[in-house]
CSV table of C-alpha atoms in Angstrom, one decimal:
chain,number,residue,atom,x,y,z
A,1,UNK,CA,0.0,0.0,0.0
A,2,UNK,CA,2.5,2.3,1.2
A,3,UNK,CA,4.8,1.7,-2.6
A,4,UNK,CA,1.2,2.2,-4.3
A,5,UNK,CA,1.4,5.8,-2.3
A,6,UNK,CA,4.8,6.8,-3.1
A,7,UNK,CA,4.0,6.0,-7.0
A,8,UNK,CA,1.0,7.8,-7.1
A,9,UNK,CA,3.1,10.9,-5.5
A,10,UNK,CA,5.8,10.4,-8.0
A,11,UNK,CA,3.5,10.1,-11.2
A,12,UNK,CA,1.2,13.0,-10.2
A,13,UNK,CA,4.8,15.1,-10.2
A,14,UNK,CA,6.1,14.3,-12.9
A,15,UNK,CA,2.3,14.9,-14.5
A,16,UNK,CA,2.4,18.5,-12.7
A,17,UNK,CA,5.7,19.1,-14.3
A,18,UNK,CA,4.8,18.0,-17.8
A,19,UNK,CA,1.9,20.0,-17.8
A,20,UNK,CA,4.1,22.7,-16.6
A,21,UNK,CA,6.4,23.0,-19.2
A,22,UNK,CA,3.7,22.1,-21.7
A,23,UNK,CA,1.8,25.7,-20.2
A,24,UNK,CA,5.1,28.0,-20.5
A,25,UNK,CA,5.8,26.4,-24.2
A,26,UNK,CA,2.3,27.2,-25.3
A,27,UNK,CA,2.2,30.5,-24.1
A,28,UNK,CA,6.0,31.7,-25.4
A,29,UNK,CA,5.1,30.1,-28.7
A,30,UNK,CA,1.8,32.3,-28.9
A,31,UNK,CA,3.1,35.5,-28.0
A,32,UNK,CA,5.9,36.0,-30.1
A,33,UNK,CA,3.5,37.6,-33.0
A,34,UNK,CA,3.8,41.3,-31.1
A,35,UNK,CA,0.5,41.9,-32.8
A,36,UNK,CA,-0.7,43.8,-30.3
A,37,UNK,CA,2.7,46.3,-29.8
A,38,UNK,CA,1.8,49.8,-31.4
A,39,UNK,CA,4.5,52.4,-31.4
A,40,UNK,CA,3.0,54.8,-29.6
A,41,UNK,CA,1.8,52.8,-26.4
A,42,UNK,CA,1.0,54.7,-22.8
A,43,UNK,CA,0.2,53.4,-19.6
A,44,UNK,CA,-2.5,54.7,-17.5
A,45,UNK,CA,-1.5,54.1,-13.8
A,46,UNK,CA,-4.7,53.1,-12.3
A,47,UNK,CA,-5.1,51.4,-8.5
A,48,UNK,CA,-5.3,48.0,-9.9
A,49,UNK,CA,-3.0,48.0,-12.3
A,50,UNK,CA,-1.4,49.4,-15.3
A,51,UNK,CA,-4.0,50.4,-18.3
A,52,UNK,CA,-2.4,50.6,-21.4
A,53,UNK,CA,-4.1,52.6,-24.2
A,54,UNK,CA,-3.5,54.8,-27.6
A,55,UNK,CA,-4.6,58.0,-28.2
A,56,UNK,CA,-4.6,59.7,-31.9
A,57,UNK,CA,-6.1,62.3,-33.6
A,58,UNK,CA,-7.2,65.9,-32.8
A,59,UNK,CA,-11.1,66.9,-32.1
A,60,UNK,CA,-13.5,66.4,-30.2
A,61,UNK,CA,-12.6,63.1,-27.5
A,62,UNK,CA,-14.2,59.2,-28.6
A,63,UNK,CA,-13.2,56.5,-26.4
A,64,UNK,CA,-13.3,52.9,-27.8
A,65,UNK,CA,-14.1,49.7,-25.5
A,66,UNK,CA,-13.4,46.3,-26.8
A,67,UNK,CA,-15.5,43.5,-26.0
A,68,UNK,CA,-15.1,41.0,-23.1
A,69,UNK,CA,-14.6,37.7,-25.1
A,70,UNK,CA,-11.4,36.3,-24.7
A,71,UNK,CA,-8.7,38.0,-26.6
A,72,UNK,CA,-10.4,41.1,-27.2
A,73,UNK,CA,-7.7,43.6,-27.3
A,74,UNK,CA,-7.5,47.5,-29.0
A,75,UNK,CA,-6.7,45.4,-31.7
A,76,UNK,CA,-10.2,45.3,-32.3
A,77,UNK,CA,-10.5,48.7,-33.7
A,78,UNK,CA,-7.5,48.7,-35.5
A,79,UNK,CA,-9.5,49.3,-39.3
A,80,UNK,CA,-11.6,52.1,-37.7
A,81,UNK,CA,-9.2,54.3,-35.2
A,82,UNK,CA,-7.1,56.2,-38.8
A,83,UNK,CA,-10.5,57.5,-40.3
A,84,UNK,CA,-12.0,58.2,-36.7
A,85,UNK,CA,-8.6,60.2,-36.5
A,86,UNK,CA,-9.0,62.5,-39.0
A,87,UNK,CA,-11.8,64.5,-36.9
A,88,UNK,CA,-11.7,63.6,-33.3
A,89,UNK,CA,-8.9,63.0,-30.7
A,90,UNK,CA,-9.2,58.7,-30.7
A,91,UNK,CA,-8.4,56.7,-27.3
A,92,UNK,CA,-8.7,53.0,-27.2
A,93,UNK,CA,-8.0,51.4,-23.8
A,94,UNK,CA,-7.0,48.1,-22.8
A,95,UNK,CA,-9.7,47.2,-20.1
A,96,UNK,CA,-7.6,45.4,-17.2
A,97,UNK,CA,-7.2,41.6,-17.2
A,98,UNK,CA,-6.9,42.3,-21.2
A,99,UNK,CA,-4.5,43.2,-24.3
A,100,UNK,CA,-1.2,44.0,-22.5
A,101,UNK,CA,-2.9,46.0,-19.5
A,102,UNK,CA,-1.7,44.3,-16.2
A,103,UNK,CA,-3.8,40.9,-15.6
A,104,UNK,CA,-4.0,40.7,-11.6
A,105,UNK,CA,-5.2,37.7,-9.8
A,106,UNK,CA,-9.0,38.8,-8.9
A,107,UNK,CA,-12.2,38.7,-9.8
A,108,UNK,CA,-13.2,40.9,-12.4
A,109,UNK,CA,-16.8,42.6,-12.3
A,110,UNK,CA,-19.0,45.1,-13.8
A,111,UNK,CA,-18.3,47.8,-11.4
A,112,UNK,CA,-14.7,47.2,-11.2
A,113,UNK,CA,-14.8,48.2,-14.9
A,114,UNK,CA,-17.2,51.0,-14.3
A,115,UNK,CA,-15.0,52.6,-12.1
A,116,UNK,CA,-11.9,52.0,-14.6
A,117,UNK,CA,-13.7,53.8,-17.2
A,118,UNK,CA,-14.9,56.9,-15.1
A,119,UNK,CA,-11.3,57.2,-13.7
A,120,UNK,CA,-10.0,57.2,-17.3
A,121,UNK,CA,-11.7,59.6,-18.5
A,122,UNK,CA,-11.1,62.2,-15.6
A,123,UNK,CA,-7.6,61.5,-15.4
A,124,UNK,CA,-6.6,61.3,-18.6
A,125,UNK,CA,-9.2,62.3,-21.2
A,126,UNK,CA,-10.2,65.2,-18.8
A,127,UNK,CA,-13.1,66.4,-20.9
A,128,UNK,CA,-16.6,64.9,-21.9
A,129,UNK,CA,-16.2,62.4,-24.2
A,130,UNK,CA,-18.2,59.9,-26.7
A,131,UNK,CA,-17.7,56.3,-26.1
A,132,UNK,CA,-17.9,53.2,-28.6
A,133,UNK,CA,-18.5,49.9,-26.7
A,134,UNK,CA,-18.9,46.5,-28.3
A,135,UNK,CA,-20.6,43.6,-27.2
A,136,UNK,CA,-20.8,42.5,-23.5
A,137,UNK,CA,-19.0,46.2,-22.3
A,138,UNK,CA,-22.1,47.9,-23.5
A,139,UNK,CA,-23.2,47.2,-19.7
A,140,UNK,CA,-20.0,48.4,-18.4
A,141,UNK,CA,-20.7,52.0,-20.6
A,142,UNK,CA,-24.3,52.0,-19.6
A,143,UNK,CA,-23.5,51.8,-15.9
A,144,UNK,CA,-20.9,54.4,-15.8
A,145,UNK,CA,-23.1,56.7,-18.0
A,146,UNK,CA,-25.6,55.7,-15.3
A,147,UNK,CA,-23.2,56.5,-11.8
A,148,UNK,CA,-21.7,60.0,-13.3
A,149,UNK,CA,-23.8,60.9,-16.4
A,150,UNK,CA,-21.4,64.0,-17.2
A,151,UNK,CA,-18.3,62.6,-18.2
A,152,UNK,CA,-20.1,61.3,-20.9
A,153,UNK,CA,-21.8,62.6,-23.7
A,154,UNK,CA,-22.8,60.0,-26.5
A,155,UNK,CA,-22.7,56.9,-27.1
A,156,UNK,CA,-23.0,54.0,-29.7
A,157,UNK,CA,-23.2,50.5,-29.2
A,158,UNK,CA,-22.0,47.5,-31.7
A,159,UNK,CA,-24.1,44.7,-31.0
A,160,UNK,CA,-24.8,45.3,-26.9
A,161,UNK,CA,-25.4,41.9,-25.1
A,162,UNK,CA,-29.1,41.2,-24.5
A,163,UNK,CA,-30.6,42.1,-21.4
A,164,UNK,CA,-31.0,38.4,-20.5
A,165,UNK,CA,-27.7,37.9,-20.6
A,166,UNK,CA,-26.5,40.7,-19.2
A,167,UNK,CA,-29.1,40.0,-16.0
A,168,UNK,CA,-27.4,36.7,-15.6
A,169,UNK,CA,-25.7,36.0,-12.2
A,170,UNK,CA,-22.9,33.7,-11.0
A,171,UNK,CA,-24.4,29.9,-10.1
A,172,UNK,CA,-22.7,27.3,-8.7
A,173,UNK,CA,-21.8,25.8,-11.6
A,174,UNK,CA,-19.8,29.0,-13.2
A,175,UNK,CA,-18.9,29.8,-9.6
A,176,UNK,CA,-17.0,26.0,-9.6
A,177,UNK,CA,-15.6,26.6,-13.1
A,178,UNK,CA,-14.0,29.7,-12.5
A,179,UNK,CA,-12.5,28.3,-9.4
A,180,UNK,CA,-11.3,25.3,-11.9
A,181,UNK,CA,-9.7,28.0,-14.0
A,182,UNK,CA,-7.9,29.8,-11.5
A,183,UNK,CA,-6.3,26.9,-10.2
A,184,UNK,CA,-2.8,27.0,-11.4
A,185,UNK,CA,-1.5,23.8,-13.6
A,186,UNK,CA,-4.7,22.0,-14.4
A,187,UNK,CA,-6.9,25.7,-14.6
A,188,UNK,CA,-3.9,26.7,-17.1
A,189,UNK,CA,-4.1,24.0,-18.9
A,190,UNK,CA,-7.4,23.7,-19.1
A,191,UNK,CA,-7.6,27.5,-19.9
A,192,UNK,CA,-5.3,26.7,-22.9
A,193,UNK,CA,-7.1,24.1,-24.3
A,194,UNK,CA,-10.3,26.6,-24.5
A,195,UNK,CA,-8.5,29.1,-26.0
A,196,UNK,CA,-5.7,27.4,-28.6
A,197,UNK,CA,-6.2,29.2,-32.2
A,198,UNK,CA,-8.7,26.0,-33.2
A,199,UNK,CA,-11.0,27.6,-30.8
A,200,UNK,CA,-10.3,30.7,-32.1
A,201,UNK,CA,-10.7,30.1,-35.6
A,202,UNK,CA,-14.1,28.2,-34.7
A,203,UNK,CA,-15.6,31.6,-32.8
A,204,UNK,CA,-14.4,33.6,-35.8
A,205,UNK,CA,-16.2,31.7,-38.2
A,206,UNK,CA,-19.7,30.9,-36.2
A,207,UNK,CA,-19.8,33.9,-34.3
A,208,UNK,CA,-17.6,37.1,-35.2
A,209,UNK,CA,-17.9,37.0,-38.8
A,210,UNK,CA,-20.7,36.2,-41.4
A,211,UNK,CA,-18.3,35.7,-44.4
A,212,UNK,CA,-15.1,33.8,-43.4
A,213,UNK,CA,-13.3,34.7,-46.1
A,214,UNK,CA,-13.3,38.5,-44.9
A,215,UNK,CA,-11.3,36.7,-42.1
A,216,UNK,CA,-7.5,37.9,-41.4
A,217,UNK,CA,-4.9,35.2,-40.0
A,218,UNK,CA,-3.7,38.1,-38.1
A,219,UNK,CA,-7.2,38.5,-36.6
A,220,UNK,CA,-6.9,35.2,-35.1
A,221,UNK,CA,-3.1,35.7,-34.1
A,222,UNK,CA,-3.7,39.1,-32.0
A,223,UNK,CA,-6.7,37.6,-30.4
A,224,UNK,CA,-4.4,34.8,-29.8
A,225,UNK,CA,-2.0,36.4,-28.0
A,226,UNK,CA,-4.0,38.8,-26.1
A,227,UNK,CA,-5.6,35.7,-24.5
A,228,UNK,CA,-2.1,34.3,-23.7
A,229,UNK,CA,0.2,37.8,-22.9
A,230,UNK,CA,1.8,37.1,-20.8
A,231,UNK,CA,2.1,33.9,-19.8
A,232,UNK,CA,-1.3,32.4,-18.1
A,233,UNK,CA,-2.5,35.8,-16.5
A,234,UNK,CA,-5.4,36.3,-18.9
A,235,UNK,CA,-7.1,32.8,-18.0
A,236,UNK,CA,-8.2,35.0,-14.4
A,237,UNK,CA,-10.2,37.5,-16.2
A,238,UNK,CA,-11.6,34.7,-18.5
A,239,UNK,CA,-12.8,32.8,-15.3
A,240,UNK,CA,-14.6,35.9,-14.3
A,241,UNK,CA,-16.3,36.8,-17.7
A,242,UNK,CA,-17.1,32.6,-18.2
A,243,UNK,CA,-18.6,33.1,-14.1
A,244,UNK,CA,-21.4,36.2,-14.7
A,245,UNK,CA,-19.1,38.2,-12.9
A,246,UNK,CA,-18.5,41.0,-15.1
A,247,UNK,CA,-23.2,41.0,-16.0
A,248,UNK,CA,-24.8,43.8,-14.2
A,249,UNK,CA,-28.9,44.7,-14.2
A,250,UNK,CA,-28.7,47.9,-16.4
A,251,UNK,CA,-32.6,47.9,-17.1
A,252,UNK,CA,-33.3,50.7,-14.5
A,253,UNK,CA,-29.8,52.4,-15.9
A,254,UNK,CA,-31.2,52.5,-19.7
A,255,UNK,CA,-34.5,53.7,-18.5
A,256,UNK,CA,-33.0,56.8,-16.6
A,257,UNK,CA,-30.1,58.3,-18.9
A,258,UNK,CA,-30.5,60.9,-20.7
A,259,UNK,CA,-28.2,60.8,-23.7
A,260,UNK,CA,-28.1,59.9,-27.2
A,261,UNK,CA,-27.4,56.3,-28.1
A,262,UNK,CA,-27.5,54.6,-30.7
A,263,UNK,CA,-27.0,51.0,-31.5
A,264,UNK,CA,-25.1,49.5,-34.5
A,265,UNK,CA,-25.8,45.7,-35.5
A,266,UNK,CA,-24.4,43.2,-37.8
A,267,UNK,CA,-27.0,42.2,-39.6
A,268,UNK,CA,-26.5,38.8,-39.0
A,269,UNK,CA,-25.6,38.5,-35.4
A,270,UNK,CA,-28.0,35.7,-33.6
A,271,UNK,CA,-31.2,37.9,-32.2
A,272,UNK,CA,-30.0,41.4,-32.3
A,273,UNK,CA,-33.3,42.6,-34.2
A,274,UNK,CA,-34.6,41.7,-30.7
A,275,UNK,CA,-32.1,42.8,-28.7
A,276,UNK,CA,-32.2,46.3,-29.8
A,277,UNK,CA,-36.0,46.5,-29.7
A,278,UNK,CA,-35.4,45.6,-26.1
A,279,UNK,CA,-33.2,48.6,-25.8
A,280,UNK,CA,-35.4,50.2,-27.2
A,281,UNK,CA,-38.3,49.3,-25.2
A,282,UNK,CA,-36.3,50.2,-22.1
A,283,UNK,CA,-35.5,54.2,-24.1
A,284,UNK,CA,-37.4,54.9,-26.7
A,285,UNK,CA,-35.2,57.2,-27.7
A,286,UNK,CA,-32.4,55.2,-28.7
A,287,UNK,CA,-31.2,54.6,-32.7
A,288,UNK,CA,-30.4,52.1,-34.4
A,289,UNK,CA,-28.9,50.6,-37.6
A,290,UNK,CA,-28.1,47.4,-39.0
A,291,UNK,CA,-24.8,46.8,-41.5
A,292,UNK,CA,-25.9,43.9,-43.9
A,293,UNK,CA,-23.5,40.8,-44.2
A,294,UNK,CA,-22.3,41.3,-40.9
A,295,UNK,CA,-22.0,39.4,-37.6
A,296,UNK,CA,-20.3,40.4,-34.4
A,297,UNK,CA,-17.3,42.5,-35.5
A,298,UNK,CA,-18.2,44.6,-38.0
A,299,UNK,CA,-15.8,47.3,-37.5
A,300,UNK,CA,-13.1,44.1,-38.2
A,301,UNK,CA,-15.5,42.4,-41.0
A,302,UNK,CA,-16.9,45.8,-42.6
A,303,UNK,CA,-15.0,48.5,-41.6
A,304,UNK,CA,-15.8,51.1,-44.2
A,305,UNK,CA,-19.4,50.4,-43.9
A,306,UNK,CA,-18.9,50.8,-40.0
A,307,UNK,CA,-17.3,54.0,-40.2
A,308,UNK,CA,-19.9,55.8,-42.4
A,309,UNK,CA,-22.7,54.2,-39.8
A,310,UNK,CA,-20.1,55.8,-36.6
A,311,UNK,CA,-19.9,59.3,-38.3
A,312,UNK,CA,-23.2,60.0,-39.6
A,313,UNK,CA,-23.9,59.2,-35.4
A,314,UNK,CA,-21.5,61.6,-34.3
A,315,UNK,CA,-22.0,64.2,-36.8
């Protein structure tokens, strides 16, 4: 019994160690693209972390935030941010626990984030500024609109999460996950195996884009190594998106602002003829328009169609 112990010690070692190296090999192969490095990067030191974002152009202030899917990066907006340029003075932040902002060990939630944002924009923008949010961070933009309505002036949405979704709390099944995930060896490797450019390429082609031939490789890469720069860090603000921890209630926020929105769909995306009626339900006096031969990232999959739907908004 006791030489059954001692092997079973010995082989669960030498597993942890193989599974080890197996981690650190995956990640240095997949972050050696530098897809996400732009010449000009600055660092916002916020109380969590460092923030990294860019900043370009002259005008009037837009802020950009990316989804919460894994990998989402500035990278992004990367086909939209020249021509926004031209007229307006462009940020695009790196939300914490993404891109190369710092990726702390924590749990990452909608108010965190809400409170990242409205520090942003008094610290560094340090005027009222327009905000583009994709996807599940339309919350995240709702809710700070909501808690300190005159930082922000207005705002446009590309394909906002449902309100379902976004109402969603943590259960005890994504509460058991997430701790699975932010175990060290086994949650790494488990995190790698979920996000490995296979998985990648899959979401790409279901999900982000109607027409896979409009897809990049490069696409894939930066979203690739955003989910793995550096090392296993990301996995921890995976966890908490995967968990509900980042959904918030922003029903009674939509109902009380008082600012212009409007909501820009790809055409395609699964129920977003719904989802914005729901908005729109909620404020009647939101806009909205859809971008045919789209899905999720337009602004990646269409980005001269997105742009003339972004400036006609902010004209």
């Amino acid at each position: 019994m006791k030489q059954r112990l001692q092997s079973f010690v010995i082989l669960s070692s030498l597993t942890a160690i193989v599974i080890h190296i197996i981690n650190r090999i995956y990640h240095s192969f997949h972050t050696a693209g530098n897809y996400l490095r732009y010449p000009k990067n600055n660092y916002y030191e916020w109380r969590f972390g460092k923030i990294r974002y860019t900043k370009k152009g002259t005008g009037s202030p837009i802020l950009l935030i990316h989804d919460l899917k894994a990998g989402s990066s500035v990278y992004e907006f990367n086909k939209i941010i020249n021509a926004l340029s031209k007229d307006h003075e462009v940020y695009c932040i790196d939300l914490l626990g993404y891109g190369m902002s710092d990726k702390p060990n924590m749990t990452y939630t909608n108010y965190l984030y809400v409170q990242l944002v409205i520090d942003f924009i008094k610290n560094v923008i340090c005027k009222k500024v327009d905000i583009i949010a994709t996807g599940d961070s339309v919350s995240i933009t709702v809710m700070a609109c909501h808690n300190d309505p005159e930082v922000i002036d207005k705002m446009l949405f590309i394909n906002p999460q449902n309100l379902y979704e976004s109402n969603q709390i943590p259960s005890k099944q994504t509460k058991t996950f997430k701790l699975l995930l932010d175990t060290p060896i086994i949650g790494t490797f488990t995190y790698n195996l979920l996000t490995n450019k296979s998985s990648l390429e899959k979401v790409f082609k279901e999900e982000y884009f109607y027409n896979p031939l409009n897809i990049e490789e490069r696409d894939i890469l930066a979203y690739l190594e955003s989910s793995h720069l550096p090392e296993y860090t990301s996995k921890y603000v995976y966890s908490s998106h995967i968990g509900k921890y980042m959904n918030a209630n922003i029903v009674h926020a939509l109902k009380e602002i008082n600012h212009s929105i409007y909501i820009i769909g790809g055409d395609k995306e699964s129920d977003i003829h719904t989802t914005i009626e729901n908005y729109k339900y909620y404020n009647s006096a939101i806009e909205s328009m859809c971008i045919p031969y789209t899905k999720h990232l337009p602004h990646l999959e269409a980005p001269d169609k997105t742009i003339k739907c972004i400036l006609l908004f902010l004209s």
